[in-house]
mmCIF file of N, CA and C in Angstrom:
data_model
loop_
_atom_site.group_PDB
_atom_site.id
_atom_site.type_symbol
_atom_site.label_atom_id
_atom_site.label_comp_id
_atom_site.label_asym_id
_atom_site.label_seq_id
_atom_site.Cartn_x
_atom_site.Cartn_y
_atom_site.Cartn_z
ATOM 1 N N UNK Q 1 0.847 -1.166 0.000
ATOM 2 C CA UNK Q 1 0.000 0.000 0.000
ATOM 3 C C UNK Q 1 0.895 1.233 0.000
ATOM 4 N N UNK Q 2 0.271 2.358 -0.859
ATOM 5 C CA UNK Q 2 1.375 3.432 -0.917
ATOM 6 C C UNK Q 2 1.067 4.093 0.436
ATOM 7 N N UNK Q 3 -0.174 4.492 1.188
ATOM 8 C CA UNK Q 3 -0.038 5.020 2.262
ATOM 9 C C UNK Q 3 -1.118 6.014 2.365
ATOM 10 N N UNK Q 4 -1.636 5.906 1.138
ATOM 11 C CA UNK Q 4 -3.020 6.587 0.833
ATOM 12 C C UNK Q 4 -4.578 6.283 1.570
ATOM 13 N N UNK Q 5 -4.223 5.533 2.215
ATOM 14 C CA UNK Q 5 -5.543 4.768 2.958
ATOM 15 C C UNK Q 5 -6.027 3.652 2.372
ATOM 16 N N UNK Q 6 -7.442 3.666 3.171
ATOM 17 C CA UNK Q 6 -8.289 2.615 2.286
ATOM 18 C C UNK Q 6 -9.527 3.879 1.302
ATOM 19 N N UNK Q 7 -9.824 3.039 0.357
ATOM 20 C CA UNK Q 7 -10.944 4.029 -0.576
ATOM 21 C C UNK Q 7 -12.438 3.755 0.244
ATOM 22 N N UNK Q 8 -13.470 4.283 -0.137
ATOM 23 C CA UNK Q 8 -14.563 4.342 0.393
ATOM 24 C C UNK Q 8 -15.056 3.457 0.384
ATOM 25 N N UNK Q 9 -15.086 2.579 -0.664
ATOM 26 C CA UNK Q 9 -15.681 1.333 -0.881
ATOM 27 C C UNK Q 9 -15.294 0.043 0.132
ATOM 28 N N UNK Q 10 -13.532 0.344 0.268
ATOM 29 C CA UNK Q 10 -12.860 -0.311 1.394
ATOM 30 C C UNK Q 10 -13.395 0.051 2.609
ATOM 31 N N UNK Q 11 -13.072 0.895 2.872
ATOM 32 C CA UNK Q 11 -13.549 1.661 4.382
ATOM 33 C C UNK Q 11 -15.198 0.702 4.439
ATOM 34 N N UNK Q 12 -16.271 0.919 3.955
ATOM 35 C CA UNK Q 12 -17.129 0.143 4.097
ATOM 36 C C UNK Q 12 -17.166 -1.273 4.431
ATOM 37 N N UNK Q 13 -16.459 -1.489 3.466
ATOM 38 C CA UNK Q 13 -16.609 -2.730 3.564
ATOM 39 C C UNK Q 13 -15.472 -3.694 4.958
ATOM 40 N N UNK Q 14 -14.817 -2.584 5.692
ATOM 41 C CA UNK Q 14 -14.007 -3.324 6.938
ATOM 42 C C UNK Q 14 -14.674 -2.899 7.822
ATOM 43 N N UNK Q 15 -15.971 -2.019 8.052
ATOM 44 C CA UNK Q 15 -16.370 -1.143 8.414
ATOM 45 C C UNK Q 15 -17.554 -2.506 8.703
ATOM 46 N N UNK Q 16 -18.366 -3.392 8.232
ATOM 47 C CA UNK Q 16 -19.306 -4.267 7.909
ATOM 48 C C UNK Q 16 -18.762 -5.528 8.655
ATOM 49 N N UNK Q 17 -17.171 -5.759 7.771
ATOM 50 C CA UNK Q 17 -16.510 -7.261 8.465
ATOM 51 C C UNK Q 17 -16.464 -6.824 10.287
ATOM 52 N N UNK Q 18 -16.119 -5.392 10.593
ATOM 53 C CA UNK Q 18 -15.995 -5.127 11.706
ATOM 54 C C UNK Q 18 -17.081 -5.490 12.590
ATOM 55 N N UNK Q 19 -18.572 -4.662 12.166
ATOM 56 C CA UNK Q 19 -19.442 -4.691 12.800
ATOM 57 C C UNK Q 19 -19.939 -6.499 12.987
ATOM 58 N N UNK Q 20 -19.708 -7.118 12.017
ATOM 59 C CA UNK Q 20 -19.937 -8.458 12.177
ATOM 60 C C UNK Q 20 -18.948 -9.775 13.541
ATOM 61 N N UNK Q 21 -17.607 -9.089 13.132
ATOM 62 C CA UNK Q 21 -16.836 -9.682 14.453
ATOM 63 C C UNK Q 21 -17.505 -9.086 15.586
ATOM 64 N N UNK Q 22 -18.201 -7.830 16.115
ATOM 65 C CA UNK Q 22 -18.814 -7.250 17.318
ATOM 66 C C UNK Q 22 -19.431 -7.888 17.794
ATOM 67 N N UNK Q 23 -20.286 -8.551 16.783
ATOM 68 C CA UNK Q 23 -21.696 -9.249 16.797
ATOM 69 C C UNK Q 23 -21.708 -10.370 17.242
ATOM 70 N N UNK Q 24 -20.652 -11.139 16.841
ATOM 71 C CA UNK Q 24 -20.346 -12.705 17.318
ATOM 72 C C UNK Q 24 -19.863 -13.010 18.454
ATOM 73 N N UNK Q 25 -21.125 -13.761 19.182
ATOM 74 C CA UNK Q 25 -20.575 -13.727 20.241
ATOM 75 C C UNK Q 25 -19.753 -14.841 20.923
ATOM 76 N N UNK Q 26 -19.922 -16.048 19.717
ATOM 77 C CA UNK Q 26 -18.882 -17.310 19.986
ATOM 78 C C UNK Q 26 -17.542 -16.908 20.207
ATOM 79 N N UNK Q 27 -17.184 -16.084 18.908
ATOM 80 C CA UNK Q 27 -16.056 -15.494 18.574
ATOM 81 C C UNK Q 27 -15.207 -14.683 20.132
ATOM 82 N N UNK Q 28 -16.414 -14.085 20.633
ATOM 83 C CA UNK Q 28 -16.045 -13.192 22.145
ATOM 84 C C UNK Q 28 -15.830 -14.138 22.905
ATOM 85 N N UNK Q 29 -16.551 -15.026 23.219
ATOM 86 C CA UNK Q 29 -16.083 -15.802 24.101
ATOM 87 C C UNK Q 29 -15.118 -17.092 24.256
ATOM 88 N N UNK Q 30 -14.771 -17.535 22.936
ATOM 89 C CA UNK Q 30 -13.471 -17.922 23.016
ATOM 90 C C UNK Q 30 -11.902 -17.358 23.187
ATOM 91 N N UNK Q 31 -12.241 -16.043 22.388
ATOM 92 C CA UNK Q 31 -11.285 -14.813 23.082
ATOM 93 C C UNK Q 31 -10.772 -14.882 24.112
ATOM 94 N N UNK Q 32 -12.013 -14.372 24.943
ATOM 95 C CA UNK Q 32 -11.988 -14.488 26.142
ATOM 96 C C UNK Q 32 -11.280 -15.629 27.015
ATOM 97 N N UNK Q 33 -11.998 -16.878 26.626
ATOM 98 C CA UNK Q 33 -11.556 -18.024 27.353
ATOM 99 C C UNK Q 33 -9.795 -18.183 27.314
ATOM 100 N N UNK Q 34 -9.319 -17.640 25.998
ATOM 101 C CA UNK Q 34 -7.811 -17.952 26.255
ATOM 102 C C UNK Q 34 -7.327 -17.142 26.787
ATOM 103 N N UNK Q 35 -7.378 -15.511 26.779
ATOM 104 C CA UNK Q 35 -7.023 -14.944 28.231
ATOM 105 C C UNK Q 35 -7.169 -15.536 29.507
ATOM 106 N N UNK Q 36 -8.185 -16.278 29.530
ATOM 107 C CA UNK Q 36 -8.376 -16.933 31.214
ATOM 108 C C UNK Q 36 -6.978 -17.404 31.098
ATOM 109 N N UNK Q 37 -6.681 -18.342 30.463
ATOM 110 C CA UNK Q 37 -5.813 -19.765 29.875
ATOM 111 C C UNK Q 37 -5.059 -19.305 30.400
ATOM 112 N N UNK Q 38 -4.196 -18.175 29.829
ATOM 113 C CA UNK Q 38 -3.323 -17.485 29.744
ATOM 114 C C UNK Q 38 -2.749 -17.451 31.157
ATOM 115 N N UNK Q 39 -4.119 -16.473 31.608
ATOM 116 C CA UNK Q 39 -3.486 -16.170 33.216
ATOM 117 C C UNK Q 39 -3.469 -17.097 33.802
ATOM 118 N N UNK Q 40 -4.355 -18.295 33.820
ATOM 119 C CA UNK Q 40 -4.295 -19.286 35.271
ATOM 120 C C UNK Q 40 -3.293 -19.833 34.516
ATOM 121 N N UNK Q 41 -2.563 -20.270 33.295
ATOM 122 C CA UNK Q 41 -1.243 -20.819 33.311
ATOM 123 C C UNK Q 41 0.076 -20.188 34.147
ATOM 124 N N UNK Q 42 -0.467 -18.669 34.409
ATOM 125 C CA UNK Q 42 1.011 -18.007 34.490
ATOM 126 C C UNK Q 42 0.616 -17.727 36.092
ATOM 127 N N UNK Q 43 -0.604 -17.758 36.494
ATOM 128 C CA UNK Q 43 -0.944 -17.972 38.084
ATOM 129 C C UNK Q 43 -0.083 -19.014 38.516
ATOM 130 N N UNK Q 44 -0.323 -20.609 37.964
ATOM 131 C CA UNK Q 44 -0.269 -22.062 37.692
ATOM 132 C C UNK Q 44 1.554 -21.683 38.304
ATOM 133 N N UNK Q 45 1.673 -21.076 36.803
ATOM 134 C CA UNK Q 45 3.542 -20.854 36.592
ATOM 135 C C UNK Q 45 4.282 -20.685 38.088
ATOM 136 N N UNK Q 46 3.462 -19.062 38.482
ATOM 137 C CA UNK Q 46 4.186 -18.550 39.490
ATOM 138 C C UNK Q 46 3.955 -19.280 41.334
ATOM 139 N N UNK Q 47 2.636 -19.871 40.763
ATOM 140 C CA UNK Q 47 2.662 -20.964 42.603
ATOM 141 C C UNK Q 47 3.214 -22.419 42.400
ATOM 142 N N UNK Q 48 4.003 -22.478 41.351
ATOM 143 C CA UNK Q 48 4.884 -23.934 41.688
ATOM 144 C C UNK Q 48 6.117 -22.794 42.175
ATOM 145 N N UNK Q 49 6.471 -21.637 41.090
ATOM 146 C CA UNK Q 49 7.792 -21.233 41.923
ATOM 147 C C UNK Q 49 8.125 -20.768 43.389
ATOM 148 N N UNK Q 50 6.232 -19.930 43.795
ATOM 149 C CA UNK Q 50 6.133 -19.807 45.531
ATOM 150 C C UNK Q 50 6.718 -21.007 45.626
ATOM 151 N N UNK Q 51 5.758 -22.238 45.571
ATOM 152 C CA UNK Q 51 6.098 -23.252 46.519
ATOM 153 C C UNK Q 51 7.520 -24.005 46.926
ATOM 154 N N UNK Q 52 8.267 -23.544 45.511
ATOM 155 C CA UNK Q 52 9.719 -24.272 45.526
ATOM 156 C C UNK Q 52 10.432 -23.483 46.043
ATOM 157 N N UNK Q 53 10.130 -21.930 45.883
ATOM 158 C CA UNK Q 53 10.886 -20.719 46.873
ATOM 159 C C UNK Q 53 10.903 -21.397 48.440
ATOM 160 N N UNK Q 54 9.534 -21.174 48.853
ATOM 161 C CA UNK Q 54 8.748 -21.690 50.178
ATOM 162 C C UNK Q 54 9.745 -22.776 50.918
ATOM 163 N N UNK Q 55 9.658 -24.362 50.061
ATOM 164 C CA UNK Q 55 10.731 -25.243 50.196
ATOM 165 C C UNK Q 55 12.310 -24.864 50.606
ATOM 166 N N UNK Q 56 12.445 -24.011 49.897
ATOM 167 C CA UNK Q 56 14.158 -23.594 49.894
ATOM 168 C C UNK Q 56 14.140 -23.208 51.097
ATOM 169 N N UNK Q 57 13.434 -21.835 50.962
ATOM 170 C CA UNK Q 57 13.693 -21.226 52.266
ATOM 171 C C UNK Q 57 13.566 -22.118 53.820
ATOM 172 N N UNK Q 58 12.662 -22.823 53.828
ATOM 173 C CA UNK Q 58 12.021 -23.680 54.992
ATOM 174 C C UNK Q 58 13.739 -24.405 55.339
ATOM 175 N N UNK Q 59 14.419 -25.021 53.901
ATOM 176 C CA UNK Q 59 15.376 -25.905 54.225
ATOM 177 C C UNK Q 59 16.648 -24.974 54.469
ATOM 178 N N UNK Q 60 17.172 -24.394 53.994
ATOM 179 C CA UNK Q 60 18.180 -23.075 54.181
ATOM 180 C C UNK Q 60 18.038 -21.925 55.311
ATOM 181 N N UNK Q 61 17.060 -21.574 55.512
ATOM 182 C CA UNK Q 61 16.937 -20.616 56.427
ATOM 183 C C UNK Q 61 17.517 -19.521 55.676
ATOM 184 N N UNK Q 62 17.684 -18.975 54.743
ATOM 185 C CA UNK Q 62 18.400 -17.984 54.043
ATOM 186 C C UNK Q 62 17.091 -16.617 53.775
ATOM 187 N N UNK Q 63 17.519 -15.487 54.654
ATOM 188 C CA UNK Q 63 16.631 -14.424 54.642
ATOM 189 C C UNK Q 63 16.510 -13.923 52.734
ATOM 190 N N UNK Q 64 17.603 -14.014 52.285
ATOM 191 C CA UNK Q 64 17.251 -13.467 50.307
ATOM 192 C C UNK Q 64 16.206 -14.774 49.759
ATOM 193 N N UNK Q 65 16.237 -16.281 50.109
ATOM 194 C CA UNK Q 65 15.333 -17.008 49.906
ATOM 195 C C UNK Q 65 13.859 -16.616 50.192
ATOM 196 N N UNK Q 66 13.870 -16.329 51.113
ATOM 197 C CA UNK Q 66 12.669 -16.140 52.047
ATOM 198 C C UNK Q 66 11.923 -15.073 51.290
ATOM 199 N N UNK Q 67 12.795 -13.639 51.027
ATOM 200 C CA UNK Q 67 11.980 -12.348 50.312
ATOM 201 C C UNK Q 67 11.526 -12.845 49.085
ATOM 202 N N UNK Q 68 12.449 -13.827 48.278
ATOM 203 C CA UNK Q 68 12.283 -14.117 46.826
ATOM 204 C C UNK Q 68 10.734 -15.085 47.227
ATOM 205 N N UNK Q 69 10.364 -15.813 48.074
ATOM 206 C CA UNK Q 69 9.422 -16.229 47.726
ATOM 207 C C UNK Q 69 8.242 -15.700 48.368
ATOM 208 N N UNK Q 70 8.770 -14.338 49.003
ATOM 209 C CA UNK Q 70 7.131 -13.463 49.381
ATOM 210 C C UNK Q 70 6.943 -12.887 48.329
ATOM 211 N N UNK Q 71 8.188 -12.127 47.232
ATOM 212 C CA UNK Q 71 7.825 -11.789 46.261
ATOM 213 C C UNK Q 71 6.944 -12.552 45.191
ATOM 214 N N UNK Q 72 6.989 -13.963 45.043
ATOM 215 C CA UNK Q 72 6.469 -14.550 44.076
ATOM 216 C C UNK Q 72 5.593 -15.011 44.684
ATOM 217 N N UNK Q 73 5.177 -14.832 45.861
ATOM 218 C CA UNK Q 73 3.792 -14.809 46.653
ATOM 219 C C UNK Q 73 2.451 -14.115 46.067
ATOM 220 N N UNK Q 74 3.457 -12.242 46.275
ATOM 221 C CA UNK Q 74 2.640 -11.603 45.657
ATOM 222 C C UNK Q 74 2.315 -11.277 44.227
ATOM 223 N N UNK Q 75 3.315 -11.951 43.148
ATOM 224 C CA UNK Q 75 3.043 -12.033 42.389
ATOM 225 C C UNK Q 75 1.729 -13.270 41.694
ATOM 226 N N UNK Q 76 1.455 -14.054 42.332
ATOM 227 C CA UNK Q 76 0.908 -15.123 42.762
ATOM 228 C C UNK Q 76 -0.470 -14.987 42.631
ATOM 229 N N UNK Q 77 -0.419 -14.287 43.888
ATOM 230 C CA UNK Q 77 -1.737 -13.708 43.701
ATOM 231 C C UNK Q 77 -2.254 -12.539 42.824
ATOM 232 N N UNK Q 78 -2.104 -11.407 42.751
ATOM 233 C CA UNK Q 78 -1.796 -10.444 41.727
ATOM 234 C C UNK Q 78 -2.307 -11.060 40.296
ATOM 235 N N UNK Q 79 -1.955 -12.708 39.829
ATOM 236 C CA UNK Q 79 -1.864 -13.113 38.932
ATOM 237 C C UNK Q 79 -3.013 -13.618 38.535
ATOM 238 N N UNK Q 80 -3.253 -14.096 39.762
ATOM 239 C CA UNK Q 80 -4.769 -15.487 40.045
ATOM 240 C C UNK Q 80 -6.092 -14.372 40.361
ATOM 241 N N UNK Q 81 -5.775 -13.449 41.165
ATOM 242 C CA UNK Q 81 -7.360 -13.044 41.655
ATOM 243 C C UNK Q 81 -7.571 -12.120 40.264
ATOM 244 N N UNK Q 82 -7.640 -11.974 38.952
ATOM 245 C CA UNK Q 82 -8.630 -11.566 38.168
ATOM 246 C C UNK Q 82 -9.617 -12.514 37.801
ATOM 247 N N UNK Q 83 -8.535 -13.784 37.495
ATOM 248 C CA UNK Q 83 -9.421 -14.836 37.015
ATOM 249 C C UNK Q 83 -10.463 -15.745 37.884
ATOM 250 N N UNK Q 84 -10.043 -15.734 39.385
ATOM 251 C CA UNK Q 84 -10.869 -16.029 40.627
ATOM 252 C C UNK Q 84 -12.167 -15.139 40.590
ATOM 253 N N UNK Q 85 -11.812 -13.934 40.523
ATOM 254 C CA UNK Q 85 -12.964 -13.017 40.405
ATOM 255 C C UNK Q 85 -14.066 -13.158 39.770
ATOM 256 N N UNK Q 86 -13.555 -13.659 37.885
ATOM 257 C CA UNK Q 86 -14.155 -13.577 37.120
ATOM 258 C C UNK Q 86 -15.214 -15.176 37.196
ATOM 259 N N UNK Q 87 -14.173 -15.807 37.594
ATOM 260 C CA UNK Q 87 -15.189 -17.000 37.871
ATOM 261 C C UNK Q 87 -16.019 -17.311 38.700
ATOM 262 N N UNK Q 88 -15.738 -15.938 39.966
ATOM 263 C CA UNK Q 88 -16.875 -16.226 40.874
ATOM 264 C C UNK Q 88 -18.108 -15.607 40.397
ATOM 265 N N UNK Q 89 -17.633 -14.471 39.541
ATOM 266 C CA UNK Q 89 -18.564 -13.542 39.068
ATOM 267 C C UNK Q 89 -20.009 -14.949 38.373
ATOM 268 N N UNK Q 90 -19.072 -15.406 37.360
ATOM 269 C CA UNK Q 90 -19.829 -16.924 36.525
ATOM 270 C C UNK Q 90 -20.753 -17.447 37.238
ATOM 271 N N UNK Q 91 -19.826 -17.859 37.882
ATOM 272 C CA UNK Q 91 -20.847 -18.832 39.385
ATOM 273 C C UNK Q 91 -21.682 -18.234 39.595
ATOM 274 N N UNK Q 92 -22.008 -16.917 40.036
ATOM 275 C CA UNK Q 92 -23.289 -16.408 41.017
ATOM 276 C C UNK Q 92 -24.104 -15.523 39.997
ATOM 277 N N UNK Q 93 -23.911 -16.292 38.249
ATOM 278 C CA UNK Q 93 -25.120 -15.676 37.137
ATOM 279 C C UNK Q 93 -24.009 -14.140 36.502
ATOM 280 N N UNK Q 94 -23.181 -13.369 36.988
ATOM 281 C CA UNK Q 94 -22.952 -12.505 36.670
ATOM 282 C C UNK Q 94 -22.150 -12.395 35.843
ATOM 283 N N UNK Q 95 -21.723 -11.689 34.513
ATOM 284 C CA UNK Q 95 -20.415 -11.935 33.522
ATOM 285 C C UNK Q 95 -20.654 -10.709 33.331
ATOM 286 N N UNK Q 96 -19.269 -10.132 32.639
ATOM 287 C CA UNK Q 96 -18.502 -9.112 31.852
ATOM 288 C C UNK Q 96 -18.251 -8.210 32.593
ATOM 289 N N UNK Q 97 -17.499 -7.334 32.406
ATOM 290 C CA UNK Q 97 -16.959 -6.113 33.247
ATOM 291 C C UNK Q 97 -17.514 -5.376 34.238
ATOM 292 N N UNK Q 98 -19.015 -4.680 33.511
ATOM 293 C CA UNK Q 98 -19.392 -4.014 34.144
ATOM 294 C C UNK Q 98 -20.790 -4.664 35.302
ATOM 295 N N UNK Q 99 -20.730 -6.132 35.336
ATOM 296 C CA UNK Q 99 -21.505 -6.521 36.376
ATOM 297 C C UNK Q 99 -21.486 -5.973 37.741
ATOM 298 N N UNK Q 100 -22.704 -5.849 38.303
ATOM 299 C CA UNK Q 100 -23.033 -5.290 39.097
ATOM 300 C C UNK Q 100 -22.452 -6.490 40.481
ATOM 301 N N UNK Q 101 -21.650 -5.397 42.023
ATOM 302 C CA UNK Q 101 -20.875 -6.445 42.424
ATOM 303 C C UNK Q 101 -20.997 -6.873 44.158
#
C-alpha cells in the first residue's frame, strides 16, 4: 500500500466485516476463554515457583530465599485473583466487566 488509505468502498466494507466480528458472540467468548488460559497458566507458573521458593527457604533458612518467595507470593496472587474473580462472578449468574458487584 502506498499510504493513501483505504478508498470508500474499502472503508465500508471493513467497516461491515468489523461490525460483524462485534456481533459474534462465539467469537467473544473464546477470546476471552484464552485470556483466562493465559493467566491461570502463568498464576499455575508462578505458585509452583512460591512453593519451591517456600521449600528452599524452609530448608536453608536464608533471609534473600525467604523475600524471593514473598515476592512470588505476591506475584501469585496479583496473577490469580482476576481470574478467581471472574469466575466467581460466573458462578453467582454474573459476567462481563461491568456486572453489578
Amino acid at each position: 500500500m502506498d499510504g493513501a488509505g483505504l478508498s470508500d468502498r474499502e472503508q465500508r466494507a471493513l467497516s461491515a466485516i468489523e461490525a460483524g466480528l462485534r456481533g459474534d458472540r462465539a467469537l467473544d467468548r473464546m477470546l476471552r476463554s484464552g485470556r483466562r488460559r493465559r493467566r491461570a497458566a502463568w498464576a499455575g507458573m508462578w505458585a509452583t515457583v512460591t512453593a519451591a521458593l517456600f521449600v528452599a527457604a524452609s530448608v536453608t533458612v536464608s533471609e534473600a530465599v525467604l523475600w524471593g518467595c514473598a515476592a512470588a507470593w505476591v506475584l501469585t496472587v496479583v496473577t490469580a485473583l482476576p481470574p478467581a474473580v471472574e469466575w466467581a462472578r460466573h458462578r453467582r449468574g454474573r459476567t462481563g466487566p461491568h456486572a453489578p458487584a
